[in-house]
């Protein structure tokens, strides 16, 4: 089976691609500070009494978050509208222990998930996830980890640096899954969202990272999301369990470096960004597909980059919704949002064609959405917002 290669950040050679998927989850009990799953105490920081209806209102909410009220997860005060994403920088929040302690919160489906009468192929053969050789900035440029807070605690997903047509060569866009930024129909936007490109660039084990400094975990810096968009379908109907919303489970972040990360754009720091291949053909007309991510659920520890590669099949969960890609892979939770890549014959470029959305409890395959008109609209929205 022919391999898929990606352009490297500092070399002309290309790395073998492989598919992986992960998700997000509660933080380790040792992580500090820990967000509360309940409403803040009566004498603690409070959120504004009314939901925002203007830019001025959003500024008040930002201040409340910075003062500590972001820990208030009262559902009635959980911002969920597409226009209500706010993510003020909170200095010192994401320290090394907190990043290492963040875990996955899988969006899982049963191993024998029921497919509709659409185009679904047999369950694919299992591809064992392969550890990516370090350094990641050379062998997996553009891949990184997304950290954020939700009602369950500190969580983690994977993401990919993608090109921005509004800022050629200086993109600050990150592609990931919708469920890595928004809880879907039952909740709202997650908080304290950051992206760390080439996380743990040297590929050290969890034991080797004990006492690690920031430069080891985030050698290219820490980037806070200052803009985000996901599909209207995910916001309205997405669910934490099962496949509901999965065909529209994609999102785009716009990020900016924190004070300690300099002033260069994300693409300049990473050295590359992938184009997004919208409206790619059916998998029956494509070669190998590969995806990357940082799996965190056992037997993985969430600290290292893995991938899988193979021929993808089709998965149709709902007859009235787009058919998804499905690939055999043993990656577990933590890799959600990680990019799926294929070579576009029109320009011979390796491009992002999907992201990990769901996988079965047995961790034998992954599925991701086809990126059509809805995905293009999400991408264009974020790009134009920061033009």
mmCIF file of C-alpha atoms in Angstrom:
data_model
loop_
_atom_site.group_PDB
_atom_site.id
_atom_site.type_symbol
_atom_site.label_atom_id
_atom_site.label_comp_id
_atom_site.label_asym_id
_atom_site.label_seq_id
_atom_site.Cartn_x
_atom_site.Cartn_y
_atom_site.Cartn_z
ATOM 1 C CA UNK A 1 0.000 0.000 0.000
ATOM 2 C CA UNK A 2 1.620 3.284 -1.033
ATOM 3 C CA UNK A 3 2.501 5.676 1.749
ATOM 4 C CA UNK A 4 1.268 9.210 2.280
ATOM 5 C CA UNK A 5 3.838 11.873 3.032
ATOM 6 C CA UNK A 6 3.683 15.355 4.536
ATOM 7 C CA UNK A 7 5.948 18.356 4.024
ATOM 8 C CA UNK A 8 8.316 18.785 6.969
ATOM 9 C CA UNK A 9 8.997 22.028 8.766
ATOM 10 C CA UNK A 10 12.773 21.993 8.386
ATOM 11 C CA UNK A 11 13.512 19.341 5.824
ATOM 12 C CA UNK A 12 12.604 18.400 2.283
ATOM 13 C CA UNK A 13 11.919 14.807 3.251
ATOM 14 C CA UNK A 14 8.393 13.683 4.125
ATOM 15 C CA UNK A 15 7.029 11.598 6.976
ATOM 16 C CA UNK A 16 4.877 8.518 6.621
ATOM 17 C CA UNK A 17 1.293 9.337 7.567
ATOM 18 C CA UNK A 18 -0.980 7.280 9.754
ATOM 19 C CA UNK A 19 -4.498 7.650 11.155
ATOM 20 C CA UNK A 20 -5.334 8.341 14.777
ATOM 21 C CA UNK A 21 -8.228 9.588 16.878
ATOM 22 C CA UNK A 22 -8.700 10.977 20.352
ATOM 23 C CA UNK A 23 -10.971 12.942 22.606
ATOM 24 C CA UNK A 24 -11.134 15.000 25.744
ATOM 25 C CA UNK A 25 -11.685 14.438 29.455
ATOM 26 C CA UNK A 26 -11.445 15.314 33.128
ATOM 27 C CA UNK A 27 -8.172 16.353 34.656
ATOM 28 C CA UNK A 28 -6.063 14.250 36.961
ATOM 29 C CA UNK A 29 -6.824 14.796 40.642
ATOM 30 C CA UNK A 30 -3.296 16.191 41.032
ATOM 31 C CA UNK A 31 -3.815 18.915 38.473
ATOM 32 C CA UNK A 32 -3.881 22.357 40.032
ATOM 33 C CA UNK A 33 -5.748 24.608 39.921
ATOM 34 C CA UNK A 34 -8.792 22.431 39.315
ATOM 35 C CA UNK A 35 -11.995 23.817 37.821
ATOM 36 C CA UNK A 36 -15.173 23.184 39.722
ATOM 37 C CA UNK A 37 -18.024 21.249 38.194
ATOM 38 C CA UNK A 38 -20.468 23.231 40.272
ATOM 39 C CA UNK A 39 -21.497 26.853 40.642
ATOM 40 C CA UNK A 40 -19.036 29.132 42.401
ATOM 41 C CA UNK A 41 -19.675 29.826 46.062
ATOM 42 C CA UNK A 42 -21.832 32.750 47.186
ATOM 43 C CA UNK A 43 -18.814 34.820 48.158
ATOM 44 C CA UNK A 44 -16.704 33.843 45.133
ATOM 45 C CA UNK A 45 -16.429 35.436 41.675
ATOM 46 C CA UNK A 46 -19.760 35.620 39.884
ATOM 47 C CA UNK A 47 -20.818 35.672 36.251
ATOM 48 C CA UNK A 48 -23.011 38.528 34.984
ATOM 49 C CA UNK A 49 -26.651 37.988 35.868
ATOM 50 C CA UNK A 50 -27.857 38.213 32.247
ATOM 51 C CA UNK A 51 -26.591 36.466 29.119
ATOM 52 C CA UNK A 52 -24.699 38.770 26.727
ATOM 53 C CA UNK A 53 -26.566 40.650 24.013
ATOM 54 C CA UNK A 54 -23.800 43.006 22.857
ATOM 55 C CA UNK A 55 -20.042 43.302 22.503
ATOM 56 C CA UNK A 56 -20.023 45.378 25.676
ATOM 57 C CA UNK A 57 -21.735 42.547 27.533
ATOM 58 C CA UNK A 58 -19.133 40.074 26.256
ATOM 59 C CA UNK A 59 -16.376 42.276 27.681
ATOM 60 C CA UNK A 60 -18.058 42.027 31.085
ATOM 61 C CA UNK A 61 -18.097 38.239 30.755
ATOM 62 C CA UNK A 62 -14.408 38.218 29.821
ATOM 63 C CA UNK A 63 -13.573 40.172 32.963
ATOM 64 C CA UNK A 64 -15.640 37.783 35.065
ATOM 65 C CA UNK A 65 -13.779 34.805 33.565
ATOM 66 C CA UNK A 66 -10.415 36.418 34.329
ATOM 67 C CA UNK A 67 -11.538 37.042 37.910
ATOM 68 C CA UNK A 68 -12.212 33.307 38.341
ATOM 69 C CA UNK A 69 -15.905 33.008 37.504
ATOM 70 C CA UNK A 70 -15.054 30.719 34.565
ATOM 71 C CA UNK A 71 -15.316 27.912 37.139
ATOM 72 C CA UNK A 72 -19.076 28.485 37.266
ATOM 73 C CA UNK A 73 -20.642 25.763 35.092
ATOM 74 C CA UNK A 74 -24.275 26.531 35.878
ATOM 75 C CA UNK A 75 -26.002 25.401 32.694
ATOM 76 C CA UNK A 76 -28.249 28.476 32.656
ATOM 77 C CA UNK A 77 -25.134 30.683 32.480
ATOM 78 C CA UNK A 78 -23.130 28.551 30.040
ATOM 79 C CA UNK A 79 -22.595 30.575 26.858
ATOM 80 C CA UNK A 80 -23.593 28.419 23.886
ATOM 81 C CA UNK A 81 -24.567 30.625 20.929
ATOM 82 C CA UNK A 82 -22.232 30.692 17.924
ATOM 83 C CA UNK A 83 -21.471 34.379 18.542
ATOM 84 C CA UNK A 84 -20.728 33.987 22.259
ATOM 85 C CA UNK A 85 -17.255 32.411 22.235
ATOM 86 C CA UNK A 86 -14.938 34.261 24.621
ATOM 87 C CA UNK A 87 -11.571 33.048 25.867
ATOM 88 C CA UNK A 88 -9.559 35.696 27.738
ATOM 89 C CA UNK A 89 -5.923 34.897 28.491
ATOM 90 C CA UNK A 90 -5.422 33.936 32.136
ATOM 91 C CA UNK A 91 -1.708 34.133 32.889
ATOM 92 C CA UNK A 92 -0.244 31.103 34.655
ATOM 93 C CA UNK A 93 -3.389 28.972 34.397
ATOM 94 C CA UNK A 94 -1.934 26.260 32.182
ATOM 95 C CA UNK A 95 1.182 25.300 34.112
ATOM 96 C CA UNK A 96 3.152 22.151 33.289
ATOM 97 C CA UNK A 97 1.413 19.889 35.816
ATOM 98 C CA UNK A 98 -2.002 21.022 34.628
ATOM 99 C CA UNK A 99 -1.153 20.269 31.000
ATOM 100 C CA UNK A 100 0.271 16.852 31.838
ATOM 101 C CA UNK A 101 -2.761 16.039 33.984
ATOM 102 C CA UNK A 102 -5.423 16.847 31.385
ATOM 103 C CA UNK A 103 -7.186 13.719 30.146
ATOM 104 C CA UNK A 104 -9.568 12.609 27.435
ATOM 105 C CA UNK A 105 -13.359 12.510 27.386
ATOM 106 C CA UNK A 106 -14.215 10.167 24.540
ATOM 107 C CA UNK A 107 -17.061 10.654 22.140
ATOM 108 C CA UNK A 108 -17.655 6.900 21.858
ATOM 109 C CA UNK A 109 -20.122 4.675 20.033
ATOM 110 C CA UNK A 110 -20.833 0.949 20.471
ATOM 111 C CA UNK A 111 -18.486 -1.394 18.632
ATOM 112 C CA UNK A 112 -21.455 -2.602 16.578
ATOM 113 C CA UNK A 113 -22.839 0.887 15.983
ATOM 114 C CA UNK A 114 -25.952 0.666 13.869
ATOM 115 C CA UNK A 115 -25.594 2.165 10.404
ATOM 116 C CA UNK A 116 -28.510 3.327 8.295
ATOM 117 C CA UNK A 117 -29.302 2.143 4.795
ATOM 118 C CA UNK A 118 -26.824 4.585 3.305
ATOM 119 C CA UNK A 119 -23.349 3.734 2.027
ATOM 120 C CA UNK A 120 -21.547 1.893 4.819
ATOM 121 C CA UNK A 121 -18.608 -0.425 4.184
ATOM 122 C CA UNK A 122 -17.616 -3.429 6.315
ATOM 123 C CA UNK A 123 -15.714 -2.700 9.526
ATOM 124 C CA UNK A 124 -12.112 -1.970 8.452
ATOM 125 C CA UNK A 125 -9.111 -4.072 9.394
ATOM 126 C CA UNK A 126 -7.343 -2.834 12.524
ATOM 127 C CA UNK A 127 -4.211 -0.731 11.999
ATOM 128 C CA UNK A 128 -2.005 -0.525 15.080
ATOM 129 C CA UNK A 129 -1.128 3.049 15.967
ATOM 130 C CA UNK A 130 2.532 3.860 15.337
ATOM 131 C CA UNK A 131 4.605 6.184 17.510
ATOM 132 C CA UNK A 132 5.867 9.164 15.522
ATOM 133 C CA UNK A 133 9.623 9.639 15.606
ATOM 134 C CA UNK A 134 10.879 12.708 17.439
ATOM 135 C CA UNK A 135 11.367 15.564 16.966
ATOM 136 C CA UNK A 136 7.726 16.169 16.176
ATOM 137 C CA UNK A 137 8.336 19.585 14.617
ATOM 138 C CA UNK A 138 10.140 17.726 11.825
ATOM 139 C CA UNK A 139 8.174 14.474 11.578
ATOM 140 C CA UNK A 140 4.730 15.805 12.459
ATOM 141 C CA UNK A 141 4.777 19.522 11.702
ATOM 142 C CA UNK A 142 1.527 21.262 12.455
ATOM 143 C CA UNK A 143 0.261 18.630 14.875
ATOM 144 C CA UNK A 144 -0.344 19.622 18.471
ATOM 145 C CA UNK A 145 -2.530 19.364 21.543
ATOM 146 C CA UNK A 146 -5.570 21.420 22.488
ATOM 147 C CA UNK A 147 -6.236 21.987 26.191
ATOM 148 C CA UNK A 148 -9.451 23.389 27.650
ATOM 149 C CA UNK A 149 -11.710 23.357 30.688
ATOM 150 C CA UNK A 150 -15.212 21.925 30.948
ATOM 151 C CA UNK A 151 -17.592 20.926 33.747
ATOM 152 C CA UNK A 152 -15.667 17.666 34.278
ATOM 153 C CA UNK A 153 -12.287 19.343 34.619
ATOM 154 C CA UNK A 154 -9.270 19.933 32.389
ATOM 155 C CA UNK A 155 -9.493 18.197 29.031
ATOM 156 C CA UNK A 156 -7.363 17.543 25.977
ATOM 157 C CA UNK A 157 -7.822 17.012 22.243
ATOM 158 C CA UNK A 158 -5.586 17.153 19.175
ATOM 159 C CA UNK A 159 -5.424 19.740 16.400
ATOM 160 C CA UNK A 160 -3.667 20.745 13.182
ATOM 161 C CA UNK A 161 -2.263 24.034 11.902
ATOM 162 C CA UNK A 162 -4.014 24.858 8.601
ATOM 163 C CA UNK A 163 -3.444 27.567 6.020
ATOM 164 C CA UNK A 164 -5.306 30.867 6.192
ATOM 165 C CA UNK A 165 -6.133 32.456 2.812
ATOM 166 C CA UNK A 166 -6.350 35.862 4.500
ATOM 167 C CA UNK A 167 -2.793 35.585 5.853
ATOM 168 C CA UNK A 168 -0.562 33.566 3.498
ATOM 169 C CA UNK A 169 2.483 32.222 5.294
ATOM 170 C CA UNK A 170 1.280 33.639 8.623
ATOM 171 C CA UNK A 171 -1.705 31.509 9.545
ATOM 172 C CA UNK A 172 -3.044 31.385 13.089
ATOM 173 C CA UNK A 173 -5.747 28.825 12.309
ATOM 174 C CA UNK A 174 -6.125 25.417 13.972
ATOM 175 C CA UNK A 175 -8.468 22.674 12.770
ATOM 176 C CA UNK A 176 -10.046 20.334 15.331
ATOM 177 C CA UNK A 177 -13.331 18.624 16.247
ATOM 178 C CA UNK A 178 -16.462 20.516 17.254
ATOM 179 C CA UNK A 179 -16.712 18.522 20.479
ATOM 180 C CA UNK A 180 -13.262 19.825 21.461
ATOM 181 C CA UNK A 181 -14.558 23.407 21.692
ATOM 182 C CA UNK A 182 -18.335 23.154 22.287
ATOM 183 C CA UNK A 183 -20.425 20.652 24.261
ATOM 184 C CA UNK A 184 -23.160 20.510 21.613
ATOM 185 C CA UNK A 185 -26.888 20.391 22.283
ATOM 186 C CA UNK A 186 -26.544 19.866 26.029
ATOM 187 C CA UNK A 187 -24.026 22.630 26.782
ATOM 188 C CA UNK A 188 -21.959 25.521 25.480
ATOM 189 C CA UNK A 189 -18.460 26.739 24.687
ATOM 190 C CA UNK A 190 -15.571 25.276 26.644
ATOM 191 C CA UNK A 191 -13.184 27.686 28.367
ATOM 192 C CA UNK A 192 -9.469 28.467 28.656
ATOM 193 C CA UNK A 193 -8.795 26.953 25.229
ATOM 194 C CA UNK A 194 -5.127 26.792 24.190
ATOM 195 C CA UNK A 195 -3.137 25.092 21.430
ATOM 196 C CA UNK A 196 0.383 23.743 21.966
ATOM 197 C CA UNK A 197 2.097 22.887 18.649
ATOM 198 C CA UNK A 198 4.615 20.018 18.727
ATOM 199 C CA UNK A 199 3.722 19.258 22.337
ATOM 200 C CA UNK A 200 6.545 17.272 23.975
ATOM 201 C CA UNK A 201 8.621 17.674 20.823
ATOM 202 C CA UNK A 202 11.300 15.242 22.039
ATOM 203 C CA UNK A 203 8.754 12.440 22.433
ATOM 204 C CA UNK A 204 9.549 11.740 26.086
ATOM 205 C CA UNK A 205 7.496 9.312 28.142
ATOM 206 C CA UNK A 206 5.304 10.390 31.026
ATOM 207 C CA UNK A 207 7.964 9.225 33.491
ATOM 208 C CA UNK A 208 10.681 11.155 31.667
ATOM 209 C CA UNK A 209 8.555 14.301 31.800
ATOM 210 C CA UNK A 210 8.400 14.359 35.597
ATOM 211 C CA UNK A 211 9.491 17.833 36.603
ATOM 212 C CA UNK A 212 9.586 18.967 32.950
ATOM 213 C CA UNK A 213 9.906 22.668 32.206
ATOM 214 C CA UNK A 214 7.670 24.627 29.846
ATOM 215 C CA UNK A 215 10.279 24.512 27.056
ATOM 216 C CA UNK A 216 10.057 20.713 27.057
ATOM 217 C CA UNK A 217 6.259 20.542 26.859
ATOM 218 C CA UNK A 218 5.698 23.633 24.701
ATOM 219 C CA UNK A 219 8.941 24.289 22.773
ATOM 220 C CA UNK A 220 7.168 26.404 20.144
ATOM 221 C CA UNK A 221 5.003 28.271 22.614
ATOM 222 C CA UNK A 222 1.458 28.361 23.944
ATOM 223 C CA UNK A 223 -1.309 29.892 21.799
ATOM 224 C CA UNK A 224 -4.625 31.045 23.277
ATOM 225 C CA UNK A 225 -7.755 30.837 21.140
ATOM 226 C CA UNK A 226 -9.205 34.307 20.526
ATOM 227 C CA UNK A 227 -11.781 33.095 18.020
ATOM 228 C CA UNK A 228 -13.654 29.852 17.330
ATOM 229 C CA UNK A 229 -16.435 28.480 15.163
ATOM 230 C CA UNK A 230 -18.126 25.138 14.759
ATOM 231 C CA UNK A 231 -21.149 24.018 12.753
ATOM 232 C CA UNK A 232 -24.682 25.081 13.607
ATOM 233 C CA UNK A 233 -25.592 21.395 13.435
ATOM 234 C CA UNK A 234 -23.080 20.499 16.140
ATOM 235 C CA UNK A 235 -24.210 23.342 18.419
ATOM 236 C CA UNK A 236 -27.860 22.321 18.042
ATOM 237 C CA UNK A 237 -27.623 18.532 18.075
ATOM 238 C CA UNK A 238 -24.137 17.345 19.016
ATOM 239 C CA UNK A 239 -23.989 14.788 21.835
ATOM 240 C CA UNK A 240 -21.174 13.562 24.077
ATOM 241 C CA UNK A 241 -22.089 9.916 23.515
ATOM 242 C CA UNK A 242 -23.166 8.099 20.392
ATOM 243 C CA UNK A 243 -22.817 9.357 16.869
ATOM 244 C CA UNK A 244 -25.302 12.225 17.003
ATOM 245 C CA UNK A 245 -23.758 15.289 15.383
ATOM 246 C CA UNK A 246 -20.669 13.420 14.206
ATOM 247 C CA UNK A 247 -21.107 14.222 10.469
ATOM 248 C CA UNK A 248 -20.767 17.917 11.428
ATOM 249 C CA UNK A 249 -18.196 17.512 14.211
ATOM 250 C CA UNK A 250 -15.534 19.984 13.068
ATOM 251 C CA UNK A 251 -14.258 23.354 14.283
ATOM 252 C CA UNK A 252 -11.696 26.059 13.531
ATOM 253 C CA UNK A 253 -9.792 28.117 16.096
ATOM 254 C CA UNK A 254 -7.956 31.388 15.613
ATOM 255 C CA UNK A 255 -5.096 31.650 18.104
ATOM 256 C CA UNK A 256 -2.554 34.180 19.354
ATOM 257 C CA UNK A 257 0.720 33.592 21.242
ATOM 258 C CA UNK A 258 0.860 34.237 24.968
ATOM 259 C CA UNK A 259 3.351 36.748 26.374
ATOM 260 C CA UNK A 260 6.138 34.196 26.695
ATOM 261 C CA UNK A 261 5.757 32.898 23.112
ATOM 262 C CA UNK A 262 6.864 35.972 21.155
ATOM 263 C CA UNK A 263 4.981 37.700 18.377
ATOM 264 C CA UNK A 264 5.354 35.391 15.378
ATOM 265 C CA UNK A 265 2.303 33.736 13.866
ATOM 266 C CA UNK A 266 1.577 30.075 14.524
ATOM 267 C CA UNK A 267 2.569 29.086 10.994
ATOM 268 C CA UNK A 268 5.870 30.972 11.290
ATOM 269 C CA UNK A 269 6.660 29.253 14.589
ATOM 270 C CA UNK A 270 5.745 25.804 13.272
ATOM 271 C CA UNK A 271 7.276 26.285 9.830
ATOM 272 C CA UNK A 272 4.312 24.964 7.861
ATOM 273 C CA UNK A 273 0.531 24.722 7.604
ATOM 274 C CA UNK A 274 -1.653 22.276 5.712
ATOM 275 C CA UNK A 275 -4.231 23.232 3.098
ATOM 276 C CA UNK A 276 -7.789 22.024 3.700
ATOM 277 C CA UNK A 277 -9.297 19.860 0.950
ATOM 278 C CA UNK A 278 -13.007 20.664 0.956
ATOM 279 C CA UNK A 279 -15.445 18.470 -0.968
ATOM 280 C CA UNK A 280 -12.869 15.718 -1.392
ATOM 281 C CA UNK A 281 -14.173 12.700 -3.326
ATOM 282 C CA UNK A 282 -15.597 9.566 -1.788
ATOM 283 C CA UNK A 283 -13.040 7.260 -0.198
ATOM 284 C CA UNK A 284 -13.692 4.844 -3.044
ATOM 285 C CA UNK A 285 -11.810 7.304 -5.257
ATOM 286 C CA UNK A 286 -9.013 8.104 -2.821
ATOM 287 C CA UNK A 287 -5.775 6.382 -1.893
ATOM 288 C CA UNK A 288 -4.440 6.052 1.614
ATOM 289 C CA UNK A 289 -5.642 8.359 4.359
ATOM 290 C CA UNK A 290 -3.593 9.123 7.462
ATOM 291 C CA UNK A 291 -4.400 10.852 10.751
ATOM 292 C CA UNK A 292 -2.362 11.930 13.722
ATOM 293 C CA UNK A 293 -3.061 12.621 17.366
ATOM 294 C CA UNK A 294 -2.071 12.372 21.004
ATOM 295 C CA UNK A 295 -4.046 9.379 22.391
ATOM 296 C CA UNK A 296 -4.464 9.642 26.161
ATOM 297 C CA UNK A 297 -6.624 6.713 27.287
ATOM 298 C CA UNK A 298 -4.817 3.426 28.127
ATOM 299 C CA UNK A 299 -2.591 1.934 26.848
ATOM 300 C CA UNK A 300 -1.399 5.446 25.836
ATOM 301 C CA UNK A 301 -0.453 8.236 28.218
ATOM 302 C CA UNK A 302 -1.347 11.346 26.197
ATOM 303 C CA UNK A 303 2.225 12.630 26.088
ATOM 304 C CA UNK A 304 3.354 11.291 22.708
ATOM 305 C CA UNK A 305 2.254 11.688 19.096
ATOM 306 C CA UNK A 306 0.957 8.628 17.217
ATOM 307 C CA UNK A 307 -0.557 7.885 13.832
ATOM 308 C CA UNK A 308 -2.221 5.215 11.677
ATOM 309 C CA UNK A 309 -2.398 4.875 7.889
ATOM 310 C CA UNK A 310 -4.613 2.857 5.587
ATOM 311 C CA UNK A 311 -7.447 2.704 3.122
ATOM 312 C CA UNK A 312 -10.551 4.292 4.611
ATOM 313 C CA UNK A 313 -14.100 3.063 4.195
ATOM 314 C CA UNK A 314 -17.519 4.702 4.438
ATOM 315 C CA UNK A 315 -19.741 5.030 7.513
ATOM 316 C CA UNK A 316 -23.292 6.324 7.206
ATOM 317 C CA UNK A 317 -24.968 6.810 10.581
ATOM 318 C CA UNK A 318 -27.928 8.877 9.386
ATOM 319 C CA UNK A 319 -29.567 8.594 5.972
ATOM 320 C CA UNK A 320 -30.189 12.345 5.726
ATOM 321 C CA UNK A 321 -26.643 13.391 6.697
ATOM 322 C CA UNK A 322 -23.249 13.185 4.953
ATOM 323 C CA UNK A 323 -21.389 9.890 4.881
ATOM 324 C CA UNK A 324 -18.256 9.849 7.048
ATOM 325 C CA UNK A 325 -14.803 8.367 6.584
ATOM 326 C CA UNK A 326 -13.863 5.344 8.718
ATOM 327 C CA UNK A 327 -10.363 3.980 9.262
ATOM 328 C CA UNK A 328 -9.022 1.039 11.227
ATOM 329 C CA UNK A 329 -6.882 2.385 14.106
ATOM 330 C CA UNK A 330 -6.106 1.567 17.749
ATOM 331 C CA UNK A 331 -5.725 5.150 18.951
ATOM 332 C CA UNK A 332 -7.820 6.040 21.978
ATOM 333 C CA UNK A 333 -9.336 9.142 23.577
ATOM 334 C CA UNK A 334 -7.179 12.242 23.372
ATOM 335 C CA UNK A 335 -6.734 12.058 19.627
ATOM 336 C CA UNK A 336 -10.152 13.592 18.884
ATOM 337 C CA UNK A 337 -9.796 16.544 16.559
ATOM 338 C CA UNK A 338 -6.548 15.215 15.125
ATOM 339 C CA UNK A 339 -6.224 15.762 11.391
ATOM 340 C CA UNK A 340 -6.800 13.176 8.647
ATOM 341 C CA UNK A 341 -4.595 13.699 5.592
ATOM 342 C CA UNK A 342 -4.580 12.591 1.968
ATOM 343 C CA UNK A 343 -2.749 13.623 -1.187
ATOM 344 C CA UNK A 344 -4.784 15.861 -3.483
ATOM 345 C CA UNK A 345 -4.026 14.796 -7.081
ATOM 346 C CA UNK A 346 -5.037 18.223 -8.379
ATOM 347 C CA UNK A 347 -1.924 19.846 -6.879
ATOM 348 C CA UNK A 348 -0.033 16.857 -5.451
ATOM 349 C CA UNK A 349 -0.255 18.421 -1.976
ATOM 350 C CA UNK A 350 -0.966 16.492 1.198
ATOM 351 C CA UNK A 351 -4.098 18.150 2.576
ATOM 352 C CA UNK A 352 -6.422 17.878 5.552
ATOM 353 C CA UNK A 353 -9.581 16.001 4.565
ATOM 354 C CA UNK A 354 -11.175 15.238 7.947
ATOM 355 C CA UNK A 355 -10.646 15.050 11.698
ATOM 356 C CA UNK A 356 -11.248 12.369 14.280
ATOM 357 C CA UNK A 357 -14.775 12.511 15.659
ATOM 358 C CA UNK A 358 -15.849 9.137 17.034
ATOM 359 C CA UNK A 359 -14.546 5.640 17.728
ATOM 360 C CA UNK A 360 -15.888 2.461 19.359
ATOM 361 C CA UNK A 361 -15.296 1.473 22.972
ATOM 362 C CA UNK A 362 -12.920 -1.238 21.719
ATOM 363 C CA UNK A 363 -10.643 1.338 19.997
ATOM 364 C CA UNK A 364 -10.407 -0.568 16.708
ATOM 365 C CA UNK A 365 -11.443 2.171 14.285
ATOM 366 C CA UNK A 366 -12.004 5.912 13.982
ATOM 367 C CA UNK A 367 -14.504 7.954 11.990
ATOM 368 C CA UNK A 368 -14.440 11.559 10.846
ATOM 369 C CA UNK A 369 -16.697 13.922 8.866
ATOM 370 C CA UNK A 370 -16.553 14.681 5.171
ATOM 371 C CA UNK A 371 -15.680 18.379 4.865
ATOM 372 C CA UNK A 372 -18.311 19.896 2.608
ATOM 373 C CA UNK A 373 -20.059 23.256 2.329
ATOM 374 C CA UNK A 374 -20.789 23.508 6.048
ATOM 375 C CA UNK A 375 -17.129 22.974 6.947
ATOM 376 C CA UNK A 376 -16.018 25.520 4.348
ATOM 377 C CA UNK A 377 -18.413 28.072 5.857
ATOM 378 C CA UNK A 378 -16.943 27.536 9.341
ATOM 379 C CA UNK A 379 -13.399 27.916 7.984
ATOM 380 C CA UNK A 380 -14.242 31.070 6.007
ATOM 381 C CA UNK A 381 -16.033 32.603 8.992
ATOM 382 C CA UNK A 382 -12.952 32.443 11.224
ATOM 383 C CA UNK A 383 -10.557 33.510 8.476
ATOM 384 C CA UNK A 384 -12.650 36.564 7.571
ATOM 385 C CA UNK A 385 -13.185 37.508 11.207
ATOM 386 C CA UNK A 386 -9.443 38.174 11.560
ATOM 387 C CA UNK A 387 -8.742 39.427 8.038
#
